[in-house]
CSV table of C-alpha atoms in Angstrom, one decimal:
chain,number,residue,atom,x,y,z
A,1,MET,CA,-15.1,46.3,103.5
A,2,ILE,CA,-13.6,45.0,100.2
A,3,PHE,CA,-12.3,47.4,97.6
A,4,ASP,CA,-11.7,46.8,94.0
A,5,VAL,CA,-8.4,48.5,93.1
A,6,LEU,CA,-7.9,49.0,89.3
A,7,GLY,CA,-10.2,51.8,88.2
A,8,THR,CA,-11.8,52.2,91.6
A,9,VAL,CA,-8.9,53.2,93.8
A,10,VAL,CA,-6.3,53.9,91.2
A,11,ASP,CA,-6.6,55.7,87.8
A,12,GLU,CA,-5.4,52.8,85.7
A,13,ARG,CA,-6.2,54.4,82.3
A,14,GLY,CA,-5.0,57.9,83.1
A,15,SER,CA,-1.8,56.5,84.6
A,16,ILE,CA,-1.1,54.3,81.5
A,17,HIS,CA,-1.7,57.3,79.2
A,18,ALA,CA,0.7,59.4,81.4
A,19,ALA,CA,3.4,56.6,81.4
A,20,ALA,CA,3.1,56.4,77.6
A,21,ARG,CA,3.6,60.1,77.2
A,22,ASP,CA,6.7,59.9,79.4
A,23,ALA,CA,8.1,57.0,77.4
A,24,LEU,CA,7.5,58.4,73.9
A,25,GLY,CA,8.0,62.1,74.5
A,26,GLU,CA,6.4,64.9,72.6
A,27,ASP,CA,7.1,63.4,69.2
A,28,GLY,CA,5.4,60.0,69.8
A,29,ASP,CA,1.7,59.1,69.5
A,30,CYS,CA,1.3,58.3,73.1
A,31,GLU,CA,-2.6,58.3,73.0
A,32,ALA,CA,-2.6,55.6,70.2
A,33,LEU,CA,-0.1,53.5,72.2
A,34,ALA,CA,-1.9,53.7,75.5
A,35,THR,CA,-5.3,53.0,73.9
A,36,ALA,CA,-4.0,50.0,71.9
A,37,TRP,CA,-2.3,48.7,75.1
A,38,LEU,CA,-5.4,48.9,77.2
A,39,ASP,CA,-7.6,47.5,74.5
A,40,ARG,CA,-5.3,44.5,74.0
A,41,LEU,CA,-5.0,44.0,77.8
A,42,ASP,CA,-8.8,43.8,78.1
A,43,GLU,CA,-8.9,41.2,75.3
A,44,LEU,CA,-6.2,39.1,77.0
A,45,LEU,CA,-7.9,39.3,80.4
A,46,ALA,CA,-11.1,38.1,78.9
A,47,LYS,CA,-9.4,35.1,77.3
A,48,ALA,CA,-7.5,34.3,80.6
A,49,SER,CA,-10.8,34.5,82.5
A,50,GLU,CA,-12.3,31.9,80.2
A,51,GLY,CA,-9.3,29.6,79.9
A,52,GLU,CA,-5.9,29.1,81.5
A,53,TYR,CA,-4.9,31.7,84.1
A,54,ARG,CA,-1.9,33.9,83.4
A,55,PRO,CA,-0.8,36.6,85.9
A,56,MET,CA,-1.5,40.2,85.1
A,57,ASP,CA,2.2,41.2,84.6
A,58,GLU,CA,2.6,38.7,81.8
A,59,LEU,CA,-0.6,39.9,80.1
A,60,SER,CA,0.3,43.5,80.5
A,61,ARG,CA,3.8,43.0,78.9
A,62,GLU,CA,2.2,41.0,76.0
A,63,ALA,CA,-0.4,43.7,75.5
A,64,LEU,CA,2.2,46.4,75.4
A,65,GLU,CA,4.3,44.5,72.9
A,66,HIS,CA,1.3,44.1,70.7
A,67,ALA,CA,0.5,47.8,71.0
A,68,VAL,CA,4.1,48.8,70.1
A,69,GLY,CA,3.9,46.7,67.0
A,70,ALA,CA,0.4,48.0,66.0
A,71,THR,CA,1.3,51.6,66.4
A,72,GLY,CA,4.9,51.5,65.3
A,73,ALA,CA,6.2,53.1,68.5
A,74,SER,CA,10.0,53.1,69.0
A,75,LEU,CA,10.9,51.5,72.4
A,76,ASP,CA,13.9,49.5,73.3
A,77,GLU,CA,13.9,46.6,75.7
A,78,ASP,CA,14.7,48.8,78.7
A,79,ALA,CA,11.9,51.2,77.9
A,80,LEU,CA,9.5,48.3,77.4
A,81,ALA,CA,10.4,46.9,80.8
A,82,GLU,CA,10.0,50.3,82.5
A,83,LEU,CA,6.8,51.1,80.8
A,84,THR,CA,5.3,47.7,81.7
A,85,ALA,CA,6.3,48.3,85.4
A,86,GLU,CA,4.8,51.7,85.4
A,87,GLY,CA,1.6,50.3,83.9
A,88,LEU,CA,1.3,47.9,86.9
A,89,ARG,CA,1.5,50.6,89.5
A,90,PRO,CA,-1.0,53.3,88.6
A,91,LYS,CA,-1.6,56.3,90.8
A,92,PRO,CA,-4.6,56.5,93.2
A,93,TRP,CA,-7.4,58.9,92.5
A,94,PRO,CA,-7.1,62.0,94.7
A,95,ASP,CA,-9.9,61.0,97.1
A,96,ALA,CA,-8.7,57.4,97.5
A,97,ALA,CA,-6.0,57.6,100.3
A,98,PRO,CA,-8.0,60.0,102.6
A,99,GLY,CA,-11.2,58.1,101.9
A,100,VAL,CA,-9.7,54.6,102.6
A,101,GLY,CA,-7.9,56.0,105.6
A,102,ALA,CA,-11.1,57.4,107.1
A,103,LEU,CA,-12.9,54.1,106.6
A,104,ALA,CA,-9.9,52.2,108.0
A,105,ASP,CA,-10.5,53.9,111.4
A,106,ARG,CA,-13.8,52.1,111.7
A,107,PHE,CA,-13.7,49.0,109.4
A,108,ASN,CA,-11.3,46.3,108.3
A,109,VAL,CA,-10.7,47.6,104.8
A,110,ILE,CA,-9.4,45.0,102.3
A,111,ALA,CA,-8.1,45.3,98.7
A,112,LEU,CA,-9.2,42.6,96.3
A,113,SER,CA,-7.7,43.0,92.8
A,114,ASN,CA,-7.0,41.2,89.6
A,115,THR,CA,-3.4,42.6,89.6
A,116,THR,CA,-0.5,40.7,91.1
A,117,MET,CA,0.5,40.7,94.8
A,118,LEU,CA,3.7,42.5,93.9
A,119,ALA,CA,1.8,45.2,92.0
A,120,LEU,CA,-0.6,45.6,94.9
A,121,ALA,CA,2.3,46.1,97.3
A,122,GLU,CA,3.7,48.9,95.0
A,123,ILE,CA,0.3,50.6,94.6
A,124,THR,CA,-0.2,50.5,98.3
A,125,ARG,CA,3.2,51.8,99.2
A,126,ARG,CA,3.3,54.6,96.6
A,127,GLY,CA,-0.3,55.6,97.2
A,128,GLY,CA,-0.2,55.6,101.0
A,129,LEU,CA,-3.3,53.3,101.2
A,130,ARG,CA,-4.3,51.9,104.6
A,131,TRP,CA,-5.4,48.4,103.8
A,132,ALA,CA,-5.8,45.9,106.6
A,133,PHE,CA,-4.4,43.6,104.0
A,134,ALA,CA,-4.4,43.3,100.2
A,135,LEU,CA,-5.4,40.2,98.2
A,136,SER,CA,-4.7,39.3,94.6
A,137,SER,CA,-6.8,37.0,92.5
A,138,GLU,CA,-3.6,35.2,91.6
A,139,LEU,CA,-4.0,33.5,95.0
A,140,VAL,CA,-6.7,31.4,93.5
A,141,GLY,CA,-5.4,31.4,89.9
A,142,ALA,CA,-8.5,33.2,88.5
A,143,TYR,CA,-9.8,36.6,87.7
A,144,LYS,CA,-12.8,38.5,89.0
A,145,PRO,CA,-15.7,38.0,88.3
A,146,ASP,CA,-14.9,34.3,89.0
A,147,PRO,CA,-16.8,33.6,92.3
A,148,ALA,CA,-13.8,31.8,93.7
A,149,VAL,CA,-11.9,35.1,94.0
A,150,TYR,CA,-14.6,36.7,96.3
A,151,GLN,CA,-15.1,33.4,98.2
A,152,ARG,CA,-11.4,33.2,99.0
A,153,ALA,CA,-11.5,36.7,100.4
A,154,LEU,CA,-14.4,35.8,102.6
A,155,GLU,CA,-12.7,32.7,103.8
A,156,LEU,CA,-9.5,34.6,104.7
A,157,MET,CA,-11.4,37.2,106.6
A,158,ARG,CA,-13.5,34.6,108.3
A,159,VAL,CA,-16.8,36.5,107.6
A,160,GLU,CA,-20.1,35.8,106.1
A,161,PRO,CA,-21.1,37.6,102.9
A,162,GLU,CA,-23.8,39.7,104.7
A,163,GLN,CA,-21.0,41.1,106.9
A,164,VAL,CA,-19.2,42.6,103.9
A,165,LEU,CA,-19.5,45.6,101.6
A,166,MET,CA,-17.8,45.5,98.2
A,167,VAL,CA,-16.8,48.9,96.8
A,168,GLY,CA,-16.2,49.2,93.1
A,169,SER,CA,-16.5,51.2,89.9
A,170,HIS,CA,-17.2,48.2,87.6
A,171,PRO,CA,-20.8,47.0,87.7
A,172,TRP,CA,-19.8,43.6,86.5
A,173,ASP,CA,-17.6,43.3,89.6
A,174,LEU,CA,-20.4,44.3,92.0
A,175,ARG,CA,-22.9,42.0,90.3
A,176,ALA,CA,-20.6,39.0,90.9
A,177,ALA,CA,-20.1,40.0,94.6
A,178,ALA,CA,-23.9,40.5,95.0
A,179,GLN,CA,-24.6,37.0,93.7
A,180,LEU,CA,-22.7,35.7,96.7
A,181,GLY,CA,-24.8,37.8,99.1
A,182,ILE,CA,-22.1,40.5,99.5
A,183,GLY,CA,-23.4,44.1,99.9
A,184,THR,CA,-22.4,46.6,97.1
A,185,ALA,CA,-21.4,50.2,96.9
A,186,PHE,CA,-20.9,51.8,93.4
A,187,VAL,CA,-18.5,54.7,92.9
A,188,PRO,CA,-18.3,55.9,89.3
A,189,ARG,CA,-15.0,57.0,87.9
A,190,GLU,CA,-14.1,59.2,84.9
A,191,GLY,CA,-13.0,57.2,81.9
A,192,LEU,CA,-15.0,54.1,82.7
A,193,SER,CA,-18.1,55.0,80.8
A,194,GLU,CA,-18.1,51.5,79.3
A,195,ASP,CA,-18.8,50.4,82.8
A,196,ASP,CA,-22.0,52.5,83.3
A,197,PRO,CA,-24.6,50.6,85.3
A,198,ALA,CA,-27.4,48.8,83.5
A,199,ASP,CA,-31.0,49.8,84.2
A,200,ALA,CA,-31.4,46.5,86.1
A,201,ASP,CA,-28.4,47.1,88.4
A,202,GLU,CA,-29.3,47.7,92.1
A,203,PHE,CA,-26.5,48.6,94.5
A,204,ASP,CA,-26.9,49.0,98.2
A,205,LEU,CA,-25.0,52.3,98.2
A,206,ARG,CA,-23.9,54.9,95.6
A,207,ALA,CA,-21.4,57.7,96.1
A,208,ASP,CA,-19.6,60.1,93.7
A,209,SER,CA,-16.2,59.4,95.4
A,210,ILE,CA,-14.7,57.2,98.1
A,211,ALA,CA,-14.6,60.3,100.4
A,212,GLU,CA,-18.4,60.7,99.9
A,213,LEU,CA,-18.9,57.0,100.6
A,214,ALA,CA,-16.9,57.4,103.8
A,215,ALA,CA,-19.0,60.4,104.8
A,216,GLN,CA,-22.2,58.3,104.3
A,217,LEU,CA,-20.9,55.3,106.3
A,218,LEU,CA,-19.3,57.3,109.1
């Protein structure tokens, strides 16, 4: 089993909004900062996917600096560094650790993420996630949905696509995996309405949570 991480296993958007609230306090417009940060990060990721690869931590810092300038937030260098770090280690959804743990008793459960290896290590440690191992797209210098990212995971696991189930909350991610012959399981998440499946999307499995997916498979 291959799991997407950002959005699927961890609440990236909710965690970034919470980190912004902690950084700015009650007097700051944390919602505006977090929204501008996330929007700019999406733009930078799209550009990096189409052009020269740059790691997620660089993009996140650049996006945050842009958001600070756009919203007029008052953050010094230390606060910027801390907020960038917090944005790279979002907290898991409540069902993630128990669901992944239950699946790990039966399957080799792998993380495959667009974030960095260092960020994956932090997410895994802080969230108590039982991965067999965790892979970052930086290993191939590309971002999902580039086919090279999924292909590298298959090569490292020494499996054929039909032996694998990809779990994710982003239909674009699952579509890319399916094009390589990988099975797909869709788990919707709150706050990802822009990633609602299209009418033409067909997934092998659907579940309202990772815990429910584990119950289906086990």
